[in-house]
Amino acid sequence: MKITHIFAQNFCKFYGKNTLDTDFSMKTVLSGQNEVGKSTVKRIILDVLNCHDENDREITGIRPHDENGVEIDDVDIVRAVTFEIDGKRKTLKKVTRQKRNKKGEITGSVTDYSINDVPYKMADYNQYINDNMAELGVLPFCLNAMTLLNKSQAEQRLALASYFRTHTDEEICDMFPQFAELKPMFDDGDVDQLKKVCRGKLNGTGGRNGSKGLVKERDEISTRIDTIHSTNEYTDLAELELQKKTYEPQLKEIEDKLSDYNKILESKQKATEDIMNLKFELSDMERKANADNQKKRMELQLQIDDFNASIHKTESMIRAGKASIKSSEREIGDCAIDLAKVRADWRKAKALSFDESSVNCPTCGQRLPEDTIESLRTDFSDKKLKKLKELEDKGNALLNDSKEFKQAIEDKKKEIADLEAELKELTAKRDTVANEFERDNIAKELGMVPTDIDMTDNSEYQALKATIEEKEKALADENDASELIRKLKNERNELLRQVSSTNARIELGVANNKRIDDSIADLEEKRKDLNQEIADWERKLDLLKEFTRKKNKLLQADVNKYLNFATAKLFRPLLNGDTEECCDFVYNGEAYARNLNHGARMLVEVDVCRAFQKVASVNFPIIIDDTESVDDWRIPQIDNQLILLKHTQDKELVIEAV
């Protein structure tokens, strides 16, 4: 298949006497300075075939204009390209003309299609190209490689996959057992969509209704655990238990001695019973006094510790408030982005106008009845108003959300200011001389409260003690053993009191430690569950990455089967051992998009076009841009027709066969 002739009238530069009417050979060079019409010829070919340009944009702005840039009306834009298809010549022609209403006002334009001067509807015209020349989707890539190479690498991979891939995602899963679990997941989306889901689960999603992600949730739990550790102090139960154990051998020794002496004093038990009862009463008084004393010591100690606890709590609340402000600021940024998009959409919707070409019947081309036309206009107007209203409501909602976030920031800043003032006051109280005096007083008061209370000033205690002494004096001469027993029992009672005091401290410590451990254990369990969930999603993401590498490797092999000069490279290794997707066409180790010389770039472009033609089973002309820096002998000798665009110093467009 080749182009034999091109005709253009009133198409961009080709206006008035400057009409394009020329034959094309198997290797045709279009040369001249900038703006002489080289690219316009290329646009004519693409436009006649209903293709987009190299940047995938619809070909527009074809009406000629004067030196002031004003479009010239009342001229028909004619472009026709004659192809030789299987030995037969077919001239594909498009004529664009303006339409005017009864008042003579231009209401739009319409394009007529024909093949060998036989009129065609646009759909039938496209179908002819699709059936007799090449599929419309692949046609631009067969004609000009820049229609592929100007796309993003992701779009290039998608185009290659559409026409060269021989294995579906499900087939790849069947081919490689390690991907079996991915197969049912593809019912919910493609690989990129599933990767996005995995990353969203792990790291959260942005936007006003986004999520924080599992990793952030886990990190927040770790922070909460650290906070509990820093603001709560464990009771050293081991030390208390060790202290309690030191009393046991002492008590046993006293009990053993008392057992021996009780055998001797059985006959004197009656006489000493009253003394012993009094001593028990005295011991009980001491125990009670010391229990109150211990409670007072603990209360004083808590007063000393209370300042630091209040400061830590206030600092934590300030940090939380600042984090909330940052979150609200991010939300405001997201609202601003969304609002800009809504405003842009509103302007586009506002600029829409009724398509006057729709008032003609698509079948017969005659003008529709006026009531039908009026109905179409009304329907268009209603839809436009509805769309504008929806965009306005959405914009107002975004503005309100932004205001609410800003107000939340102001409220939080005021709250932080109050907390900082409170923190300053607490710190000042802790650090000022007056407060030091207060803490010193508490510490002194704590130091004045002995572990064992002095009962000297207790009149009841002293009276009871005096009674005991009088009774003991009466038995002193004949009761030396009784005095020893009394001393032993006093020692025992003192030990029992200390054991009781230690038990009370152990009981409080157990409750305190259990409260801390329960809080941490609950958070640790949540963190454990989150770690497992994170590991599961990371494993899925890694498997999807491995699947992508395998998929690209297979596609790379599928593409390279059709390339003769270049090699397609669809993934490259990273320094961390991972790989990333890419789309490069490489020759002698140099990528097309990097430092490849101009001659090699041209050969790569030809190679890409021919690869698409091979996979589409067509032979089509190939357009190559910017060939001025390439030696003529480097232009490849192939069976495809070549159309070469070359910059020279010629002031007029030169079209010649090579």
XYZ file of C-alpha atoms in Angstrom:
658
model
C 0.000 0.000 0.000
C 1.335 3.431 -0.871
C 0.307 7.054 -1.365
C 0.409 8.114 -5.013
C -1.094 11.608 -4.910
C -2.161 14.331 -2.444
C -4.439 17.271 -3.151
C -5.282 20.061 -0.671
C -7.129 23.328 -1.094
C -7.835 25.885 1.666
C -6.238 23.576 4.231
C -4.067 25.690 6.589
C -1.230 27.166 4.429
C -2.552 25.751 1.170
C -4.954 28.640 0.409
C -5.780 30.516 -2.733
C -3.164 29.968 -5.433
C -1.032 27.969 -3.016
C -2.798 24.675 -3.741
C -1.132 21.347 -2.983
C -1.471 18.979 -5.946
C 1.445 16.548 -6.167
C 2.411 12.925 -6.810
C 4.331 10.780 -4.314
C 6.957 8.117 -5.047
C 8.152 5.186 -2.917
C 10.613 7.556 -1.237
C 9.449 11.165 -1.184
C 11.237 14.073 0.531
C 9.311 17.151 1.759
C 11.886 19.909 2.379
C 12.030 23.611 3.125
C 12.262 26.160 5.908
C 10.011 26.185 8.925
C 6.340 26.947 8.215
C 6.505 26.158 4.497
C 3.990 23.303 4.923
C 5.956 20.098 5.600
C 4.050 19.282 8.783
C 0.818 20.400 7.122
C 1.227 17.644 4.509
C 1.648 15.142 7.329
C -1.499 16.525 9.001
C -3.410 16.154 5.730
C -2.526 12.452 5.561
C -3.493 11.900 9.207
C -6.705 13.921 8.832
C -7.859 12.069 5.721
C -7.382 8.797 7.630
C -9.289 10.259 10.635
C -6.222 9.805 12.883
C -5.094 12.033 15.741
C -1.749 13.847 15.568
C 1.541 12.752 17.214
C 0.354 14.134 20.564
C -2.910 12.166 20.346
C -4.943 15.330 19.788
C -7.729 15.650 17.263
C -6.619 17.570 14.201
C -8.305 20.989 14.379
C -7.529 24.567 13.328
C -7.313 23.607 9.661
C -9.245 26.607 8.295
C -6.898 29.138 6.641
C -6.492 32.578 8.200
C -5.207 35.970 7.109
C -2.033 37.705 8.269
C -3.859 38.927 11.386
C -4.853 35.403 12.377
C -8.532 35.864 11.466
C -10.062 32.741 9.915
C -11.248 33.049 6.321
C -14.917 32.177 5.882
C -16.953 30.945 2.915
C -14.277 28.645 1.518
C -14.523 24.862 1.474
C -11.579 22.963 2.959
C -10.670 20.146 0.567
C -8.107 17.409 1.184
C -7.741 14.188 -0.767
C -5.148 11.434 -0.627
C -4.903 8.773 -3.328
C -3.744 5.339 -2.134
C -2.721 2.344 -4.205
C -4.309 -0.629 -2.423
C -3.674 -4.077 -3.897
C -3.024 -2.503 -7.305
C -6.189 -0.371 -7.192
C -6.226 3.392 -6.697
C -8.585 4.762 -4.070
C -8.901 8.495 -3.431
C -10.106 9.258 0.112
C -11.485 12.753 0.245
C -12.892 15.055 2.948
C -14.575 18.422 2.325
C -15.410 20.688 5.263
C -17.899 23.480 4.641
C -19.568 26.103 6.844
C -23.286 26.211 7.646
C -25.373 29.379 7.948
C -28.824 29.985 9.345
C -31.600 32.000 7.694
C -30.011 35.217 8.970
C -26.774 34.335 7.228
C -24.943 33.676 10.491
C -22.370 30.887 10.619
C -23.768 28.186 12.884
C -21.075 25.546 12.533
C -19.446 23.288 9.988
C -20.014 19.888 8.407
C -17.629 17.470 6.709
C -18.489 15.383 3.638
C -16.671 12.104 2.994
C -16.119 10.304 -0.292
C -14.044 7.485 -1.794
C -13.354 7.804 -5.528
C -16.001 10.575 -5.472
C -18.663 8.182 -4.105
C -20.268 9.827 -1.014
C -19.853 7.984 2.295
C -21.192 8.533 5.754
C -18.462 9.012 8.326
C -19.122 5.635 9.968
C -18.978 3.825 6.614
C -15.870 5.838 5.657
C -14.132 4.713 8.864
C -15.298 1.155 8.314
C -13.756 1.161 4.834
C -10.398 2.287 6.269
C -10.651 -0.322 9.001
C -11.492 -3.164 6.589
C -9.276 -2.323 3.605
C -6.281 -0.423 5.011
C -5.664 -1.016 8.738
C -7.532 -1.098 12.022
C -8.142 2.523 13.057
C -6.597 1.982 16.497
C -3.242 0.732 15.167
C -3.154 2.872 12.005
C -1.377 5.931 13.570
C 1.425 3.698 14.916
C 1.891 2.124 11.482
C 2.112 5.518 9.805
C 4.280 7.596 12.187
C 6.255 6.227 15.161
C 5.990 9.557 16.996
C 2.300 8.824 17.626
C 3.643 6.142 20.009
C 6.957 7.644 21.151
C 5.383 10.982 22.198
C 3.106 9.186 24.661
C 3.990 8.581 28.299
C 5.809 5.339 29.019
C 2.697 3.934 30.707
C 0.612 4.723 27.600
C 3.303 3.197 25.359
C 3.234 -0.050 27.385
C -0.555 -0.092 27.149
C -0.420 0.337 23.359
C 2.182 -2.425 23.001
C 0.128 -4.723 25.229
C -3.019 -4.041 23.164
C -1.459 -5.213 19.892
C 1.514 -7.472 20.739
C 0.552 -9.291 23.962
C -0.092 -13.004 23.465
C -0.986 -13.906 27.079
C -3.790 -12.539 29.236
C -3.344 -11.978 32.977
C -5.364 -15.109 33.692
C -3.237 -17.179 31.281
C -0.045 -15.970 32.975
C -1.493 -17.102 36.329
C -2.134 -20.544 34.822
C 1.385 -20.668 33.363
C 3.152 -19.853 36.650
C 1.747 -21.511 39.835
C 3.159 -18.814 42.134
C 0.563 -16.399 40.721
C -2.431 -18.733 41.172
C -3.884 -16.731 44.075
C -3.918 -13.556 41.930
C -6.241 -15.028 39.300
C -9.546 -14.485 41.203
C -8.347 -10.993 42.194
C -8.310 -9.910 38.541
C -12.117 -10.056 38.587
C -11.945 -6.851 40.675
C -9.404 -4.914 38.574
C -6.154 -4.979 36.645
C -2.645 -5.193 38.111
C -2.205 -1.432 38.530
C -5.589 -1.072 40.231
C -4.788 -3.941 42.615
C -1.399 -2.396 43.415
C -3.139 0.878 44.193
C -5.519 -0.948 46.555
C -2.562 -2.588 48.345
C -0.687 0.707 48.690
C -3.872 2.417 49.887
C -4.374 -0.224 52.573
C -0.744 0.103 53.711
C -0.128 3.851 53.439
C -3.629 5.319 53.314
C -5.389 7.363 50.670
C -5.417 11.115 50.249
C -8.347 13.418 49.897
C -11.074 14.629 52.188
C -12.443 11.110 52.722
C -9.060 9.346 52.674
C -7.785 6.794 55.194
C -4.625 6.899 57.291
C -3.396 3.403 56.365
C -2.364 0.359 58.393
C 1.270 1.434 58.811
C 0.275 4.750 60.363
C -2.254 3.010 62.619
C 0.477 0.659 63.831
C 2.915 3.534 64.408
C 0.272 5.427 66.386
C -0.198 2.375 68.630
C 3.583 2.212 69.185
C 3.504 5.882 70.182
C 0.667 5.206 72.623
C 2.636 2.317 74.176
C 5.685 4.580 74.566
C 3.474 7.223 76.169
C 2.156 4.717 78.720
C 5.727 3.665 79.526
C 6.877 7.272 79.934
C 3.944 8.496 82.048
C 3.443 5.427 84.306
C 5.955 3.923 86.749
C 6.010 0.234 87.645
C 6.114 -0.801 91.308
C 9.204 -2.894 92.043
C 7.382 -5.977 93.388
C 10.557 -8.074 93.416
C 12.199 -5.716 95.862
C 9.110 -5.753 98.114
C 8.890 -9.547 97.971
C 12.603 -9.810 98.803
C 12.076 -7.461 101.740
C 9.123 -9.560 102.927
C 11.182 -12.768 102.747
C 13.833 -11.329 105.075
C 11.208 -11.293 107.856
C 10.367 -15.017 107.579
C 13.542 -16.500 109.196
C 13.396 -13.884 111.953
C 9.769 -14.738 112.738
C 10.563 -18.471 112.724
C 13.460 -17.999 115.134
C 11.271 -16.004 117.567
C 8.426 -18.528 117.317
C 10.844 -21.381 118.077
C 12.153 -19.600 121.181
C 8.642 -18.746 122.359
C 7.606 -22.381 122.018
C 10.414 -23.499 124.325
C 9.746 -20.851 126.966
C 5.979 -21.456 126.953
C 6.573 -24.985 128.225
C 8.422 -23.577 131.233
C 5.830 -20.885 131.896
C 2.677 -22.971 131.735
C 2.318 -22.741 135.515
C 2.770 -18.970 135.407
C 0.488 -18.378 132.444
C -2.463 -17.308 134.565
C -0.410 -14.641 136.323
C 1.011 -13.182 133.175
C -2.163 -13.383 131.038
C -3.273 -9.897 131.884
C 0.166 -8.482 131.065
C 0.192 -10.258 127.733
C -3.262 -8.969 126.809
C -2.161 -5.470 127.608
C 0.921 -5.920 125.485
C -1.240 -7.135 122.616
C -3.372 -4.053 122.975
C -0.222 -1.926 122.984
C 1.058 -3.701 119.870
C -2.283 -3.203 118.115
C -2.148 0.504 118.934
C 1.326 0.704 117.371
C 0.157 -1.184 114.289
C -2.783 1.132 113.761
C -0.639 4.205 114.325
C 1.947 2.981 111.836
C -0.752 2.084 109.254
C -2.028 5.680 109.331
C 1.562 6.879 109.193
C 2.303 4.793 106.071
C -0.815 6.143 104.361
C 0.262 9.705 105.114
C 3.751 9.015 103.646
C 2.218 7.730 100.425
C -0.097 10.782 100.163
C 2.865 13.177 100.583
C 4.907 11.281 97.978
C 2.021 11.519 95.471
C 1.950 15.325 95.987
C 5.640 15.536 95.077
C 5.136 13.406 91.909
C 1.970 15.208 90.761
C 3.770 18.207 89.117
C 5.727 16.132 86.574
C 2.671 14.028 85.676
C 0.636 17.190 84.925
C 3.444 18.614 82.770
C 3.810 15.363 80.745
C 0.050 15.234 80.159
C -0.090 18.878 78.957
C 2.891 18.386 76.607
C 1.232 15.313 75.102
C -1.999 17.273 74.468
C -0.002 20.067 72.723
C 1.711 17.548 70.410
C -1.644 15.965 69.554
C -3.114 19.420 68.779
C -0.256 20.328 66.418
C -0.640 17.006 64.604
C -4.366 17.779 64.175
C -3.499 21.202 62.660
C -1.169 19.578 60.105
C -3.905 17.113 59.143
C -6.431 19.959 58.669
C -3.917 21.924 56.565
C -3.501 18.906 54.262
C -7.287 18.668 53.955
C -7.449 22.376 53.001
C -4.848 21.762 50.284
C -6.897 18.868 48.910
C -10.034 21.044 48.917
C -8.177 23.757 46.986
C -7.080 21.260 44.307
C -10.617 19.846 44.000
C -12.085 23.359 43.890
C -9.734 24.412 41.067
C -10.820 21.354 39.068
C -14.520 22.119 39.713
C -14.043 25.719 38.572
C -12.277 24.563 35.418
C -15.101 22.074 34.728
C -17.672 24.858 35.331
C -15.978 27.139 32.795
C -15.895 24.298 30.250
C -19.567 23.529 30.839
C -20.445 27.229 30.663
C -18.693 27.549 27.300
C -20.616 24.658 25.715
C -23.033 25.599 22.955
C -25.670 23.715 21.060
C -24.270 21.630 18.169
C -26.111 22.944 15.154
C -25.042 19.907 13.128
C -27.461 17.832 15.191
C -30.526 19.579 13.612
C -30.076 17.492 10.449
C -31.278 13.916 10.254
C -28.232 11.607 10.498
C -29.854 9.235 7.940
C -31.142 11.450 5.158
C -29.318 14.705 5.966
C -32.543 16.803 5.855
C -33.323 19.373 8.548
C -35.433 17.972 11.400
C -38.863 19.457 12.209
C -38.682 22.729 14.140
C -40.477 21.305 17.198
C -37.907 18.495 17.324
C -35.073 21.000 16.966
C -36.597 23.157 19.707
C -36.873 20.058 21.910
C -33.201 19.258 21.277
C -32.236 22.844 22.143
C -34.339 22.768 25.336
C -32.890 19.401 26.347
C -29.349 20.729 25.747
C -30.078 23.886 27.773
C -31.619 21.890 30.660
C -28.677 19.507 30.809
C -26.234 22.400 30.697
C -28.040 24.217 33.551
C -28.211 20.991 35.558
C -24.488 20.380 35.050
C -23.624 23.960 36.075
C -25.852 23.634 39.171
C -24.131 20.364 40.148
C -20.690 21.947 39.779
C -21.767 25.044 41.734
C -23.123 22.873 44.572
C -19.934 20.831 44.599
C -17.799 23.994 44.649
C -19.853 25.498 47.497
C -19.507 22.262 49.443
C -15.731 22.348 48.984
C -15.636 26.004 50.102
C -17.660 25.139 53.198
C -15.375 22.186 53.952
C -12.324 24.441 53.586
C -13.882 27.024 55.927
C -14.653 24.341 58.477
C -11.066 23.054 58.349
C -9.729 26.610 58.703
C -12.031 27.220 61.676
C -10.899 23.910 63.169
C -7.276 25.080 62.805
C -8.063 28.375 64.524
C -9.881 26.574 67.355
C -7.022 24.115 67.736
C -4.447 26.969 67.734
C -6.390 28.682 70.537
C -6.563 25.423 72.439
C -2.793 24.923 71.982
C -2.155 28.504 73.140
C -4.181 27.825 76.290
C -2.315 24.562 76.864
C 1.057 26.242 76.311
C 0.097 28.919 78.829
C -0.952 26.188 81.225
C 2.336 24.324 80.559
C 4.309 27.512 81.176
C 2.442 28.038 84.431
C 3.029 24.421 85.529
C 6.713 24.638 84.595
C 7.027 27.933 86.422
C 5.366 26.437 89.464
C 7.772 23.533 89.335
C 10.865 25.687 88.824
C 10.183 28.855 90.889
C 11.741 29.364 94.269
C 8.324 29.626 95.924
C 7.286 26.228 94.595
C 10.651 24.737 95.506
C 9.908 25.949 98.985
C 6.513 24.235 98.805
C 8.042 20.959 97.576
C 10.787 21.228 100.173
C 8.136 21.622 102.834
C 6.368 18.485 101.568
C 9.696 16.632 101.434
C 10.566 17.799 104.916
C 7.128 16.768 106.118
C 7.662 13.365 104.472
C 11.035 13.086 106.214
C 9.436 13.906 109.515
C 6.958 11.047 109.140
C 8.985 8.029 110.293
C 8.480 4.497 109.076
C 7.855 3.579 112.699
C 5.860 6.186 114.545
C 7.100 7.570 117.834
C 4.412 6.908 120.453
C 6.069 9.120 123.099
C 3.418 11.831 122.924
C 0.485 9.380 122.842
C -0.996 9.608 126.355
C -3.188 6.539 125.870
C -0.238 4.546 124.632
C 1.993 5.762 127.476
C -0.683 5.015 130.074
C -1.072 1.472 128.745
C 2.683 1.022 128.670
C 2.976 2.232 132.306
C 0.306 -0.260 133.402
C 2.248 -3.068 131.773
C 5.470 -1.942 133.478
C 3.803 -1.935 136.913
C 2.474 -5.456 136.434
C 5.821 -6.688 135.161
C 7.635 -5.120 138.095
C 5.518 -7.177 140.473
C 6.657 -10.349 138.731
C 10.212 -9.191 137.955
C 11.978 -10.979 140.773
C 10.434 -14.373 140.098
C 9.761 -14.103 136.401
C 12.964 -13.481 134.395
C 11.663 -15.851 131.693
C 8.505 -13.793 131.406
C 10.557 -10.671 130.634
C 12.399 -12.505 127.914
C 9.150 -13.778 126.408
C 7.758 -10.276 126.459
C 10.738 -8.992 124.562
C 10.465 -11.810 122.055
C 6.789 -11.109 121.493
C 7.471 -7.416 121.039
C 10.042 -8.280 118.436
C 7.585 -10.618 116.778
C 4.869 -7.980 116.787
C 7.213 -5.466 115.206
C 8.078 -7.957 112.478
C 4.412 -8.725 111.912
C 3.680 -5.017 111.590
C 6.399 -4.639 109.001
C 5.079 -7.683 107.117
C 1.594 -6.165 107.155
C 2.918 -2.848 105.848
C 4.871 -4.625 103.078
C 1.818 -6.694 102.092
C -0.223 -3.509 101.743
C 2.411 -1.978 99.479
C 2.595 -5.196 97.415
C -1.190 -5.213 96.985
C -1.190 -1.611 95.727
C 1.793 -2.356 93.475
C 0.118 -5.431 91.942
C -2.972 -3.365 91.096
C -0.820 -0.581 89.588
C 1.313 -2.951 87.524
C -1.756 -4.870 86.317
C -3.387 -1.655 85.123
C -0.258 -0.721 83.129
C 0.234 -4.251 81.780
C -3.435 -4.585 80.749
C -3.275 -1.311 78.820
C -0.044 -2.277 77.074
C -1.186 -5.878 76.421
C -4.355 -4.630 74.718
C -2.330 -2.282 72.486
C 0.286 -4.968 71.802
C -2.461 -7.326 70.643
C -3.808 -4.664 68.286
C -0.285 -3.974 67.003
C 0.270 -7.699 66.470
C -2.942 -7.943 64.421
C -1.933 -4.866 62.410
C 1.557 -6.272 61.780
C 0.009 -9.459 60.447
C -2.413 -7.522 58.265
C 0.446 -5.308 57.002
C 2.521 -8.406 56.217
C -0.403 -9.904 54.263
C -0.890 -6.757 52.154
C 2.875 -6.359 51.615
C 3.050 -9.966 50.432
C 0.200 -9.330 47.970
C 1.926 -6.165 46.738
C 5.246 -8.003 46.282
C 3.454 -10.779 44.394
C 1.770 -8.204 42.133
C 5.167 -6.564 41.497
C 6.654 -9.955 40.595
C 3.638 -10.611 38.347
C 4.216 -7.244 36.640
C 7.865 -8.136 36.002
C 6.875 -11.499 34.531
C 4.095 -9.904 32.460
C 6.457 -7.240 31.101
C 9.099 -9.870 30.364
C 6.590 -11.870 28.309
C 5.306 -8.739 26.552
C 8.885 -7.631 25.904
C 9.578 -10.956 24.190
C 6.317 -10.647 22.195
C 7.278 -7.157 20.952
C 10.914 -7.990 20.156
C 9.801 -10.781 17.831
C 8.617 -8.037 15.466
C 11.597 -5.645 15.815
C 14.653 -5.984 13.557
C 16.802 -3.001 14.488
C 15.856 -1.966 18.019
C 14.983 -3.885 21.182
C 12.034 -3.078 23.431
C 12.883 -2.768 27.135
C 9.850 -2.714 29.448
C 11.506 -2.899 32.883
C 14.849 -1.981 34.437
C 16.618 -2.911 37.706
C 16.918 -0.483 40.624
C 19.796 -0.112 43.087
C 17.704 -1.661 45.886
C 17.335 -4.892 43.896
C 13.761 -4.147 42.818
C 12.658 -3.278 39.278
C 10.520 -0.520 37.820
C 8.369 -0.428 34.714
C 9.597 1.574 31.727
C 9.219 1.608 27.953
C 12.444 2.187 26.043
C 13.495 1.253 22.539
C 17.204 0.475 22.727
C 19.923 0.220 20.089
C 23.482 -0.826 21.012
C 22.653 -0.282 24.675
C 21.408 3.302 24.166
C 17.771 4.230 24.722
C 15.873 6.154 22.017
C 14.778 8.840 24.507
C 18.293 9.419 25.869
C 21.440 9.959 23.784
C 20.756 7.957 20.634
C 22.121 9.710 17.528
C 19.710 11.078 14.960
C 20.364 8.423 12.317
C 19.806 5.580 14.766
C 16.646 7.311 16.076
C 15.263 7.380 12.537
C 15.950 3.667 12.108
C 14.232 2.959 15.436
C 11.182 4.937 14.267
C 11.034 2.914 11.051
C 11.486 -0.304 13.052
C 8.588 0.602 15.388
C 6.235 1.410 12.504
C 7.131 -1.807 10.690
C 6.598 -3.838 13.885
C 3.050 -2.514 14.181
C 2.483 -3.160 10.480
C 3.723 -6.752 10.866
C 1.449 -7.478 13.796
C -1.457 -5.858 11.891
C -0.491 -7.699 8.671
C -0.365 -4.511 6.556
C 2.195 -2.675 4.446
C 1.750 1.048 4.922
C 3.638 4.285 4.159
C 5.918 5.526 6.964
C 6.378 9.213 7.785
C 9.735 10.227 9.315
C 10.348 13.710 10.774
C 13.549 15.792 10.992
C 15.701 13.840 8.529
C 17.913 16.824 7.661
C 20.743 15.639 9.972
C 20.771 12.106 8.547
C 23.002 11.085 5.654
C 21.021 9.896 2.635
C 22.872 6.553 2.625
C 21.578 5.866 6.160
C 17.940 6.003 5.056
C 16.904 2.342 5.160
C 16.120 0.433 1.968
C 12.775 -1.204 2.764
C 9.697 -2.214 0.806
C 7.563 0.382 2.599
C 6.886 3.781 1.110
C 8.877 6.455 3.001
C 7.798 10.090 3.392
C 10.732 12.115 4.754
C 10.350 15.601 6.291
C 13.583 17.558 5.959
C 14.507 21.097 7.048
C 16.401 23.075 4.395
C 16.871 26.754 3.491
C 14.291 26.569 0.677
C 11.694 29.297 1.167
C 9.017 27.260 -0.637
C 7.930 23.699 -0.019
C 9.880 21.269 -2.203
C 8.458 17.781 -2.846
C 10.718 15.439 -4.760
C 11.291 11.741 -5.276
C 14.566 10.216 -4.072
